[in-house]
DNA sequence: TTTGAAAATAGGTATTC
DNA sequence: GAATACCTATTTTCAAA
């Protein structure tokens, strides 16, 4: 008998299986302490893309950059928002000049440094 | 024999145990498809806090708001950046006016709506 | 290789539509 | 009466020693 949820083990298993099958649970993953692996700098970078032809290659490029944790298409002044992790400011500079700005069509960017993170979850 | 990594099962288990014990692996979690649970709207909200006295209560308050996935302390024009999930624009309006702006010291806010997410990972 | 715990499965009942 | 969601009991699997 499961203690918290007042359901037997098989009943819980069955519910989980249904969530998996229906795609509500997408995957399971380990949560890594980035700081311990020396990725101590978190930054948000707003990006504007020059031409519509550049959009698809840009999306593909950022998808493959390991420093880019997130990439969101935005409504408003900027086109995209990137969430980026680096080791330090030098590493960030390297990322911006040698990786981000070398992508075709990347025009204006605006980088905001995070001092600390009060909360960081992936699921609601 | 593990196929991908060319290591025996006990060797892999031992590595995982060390990562857990050292705090590099912090936890394991299921990744949920938010859209399937009707949380279809993702927004970033910049926030300024009026007085230094308001900071600690603000941090505590946002930590407990389920709609707030992330809260980062920023360098630059704004003090904090929130990543927020809602069901729709009406739900977002409700969040901003009835939850966020009722927190003591929350002054100027600037909300940016996400149209789509190209990439969304938690680990580097 | 062994052993113990956890997960999967089988079989059965109550409830809902 | 068909489908669903739960139970207990049993078997199987898997990981730690």
Coordinates of N, CA and C in Angstrom, one line a residue, chain B residues 1 5 10 24 35 47 57 61 78 101 121:
Chain B
X1 N 26.8 -6.6 -20.6 CA 27.7 -5.6 -21.2 C 26.8 -4.5 -21.8
X5 N 28.3 2.3 -24.2 CA 29.4 3.0 -23.5 C 30.6 2.1 -23.3
X10 N 27.9 -3.1 -13.6 CA 28.3 -2.6 -12.3 C 29.2 -1.4 -12.4
X24 N 26.4 15.8 -8.1 CA 26.4 16.3 -9.5 C 25.0 15.9 -10.1
X35 N 1.8 21.3 -22.7 CA 0.7 21.6 -23.6 C -0.4 20.7 -23.5
X47 N 11.0 42.0 -13.9 CA 10.4 42.6 -12.7 C 11.4 43.6 -12.1
X57 N 11.1 38.8 0.8 CA 9.7 38.4 0.7 C 9.3 38.1 -0.8
X61 N 8.0 34.5 -2.1 CA 6.6 34.5 -2.8 C 6.7 33.8 -4.1
X78 N 16.8 45.5 -15.4 CA 15.7 44.8 -14.5 C 16.4 44.0 -13.4
X101 N 1.5 41.2 -9.1 CA 1.5 42.6 -8.7 C 1.0 42.8 -7.3
X121 N 15.8 22.6 -22.8 CA 16.5 21.6 -21.9 C 16.8 22.2 -20.6

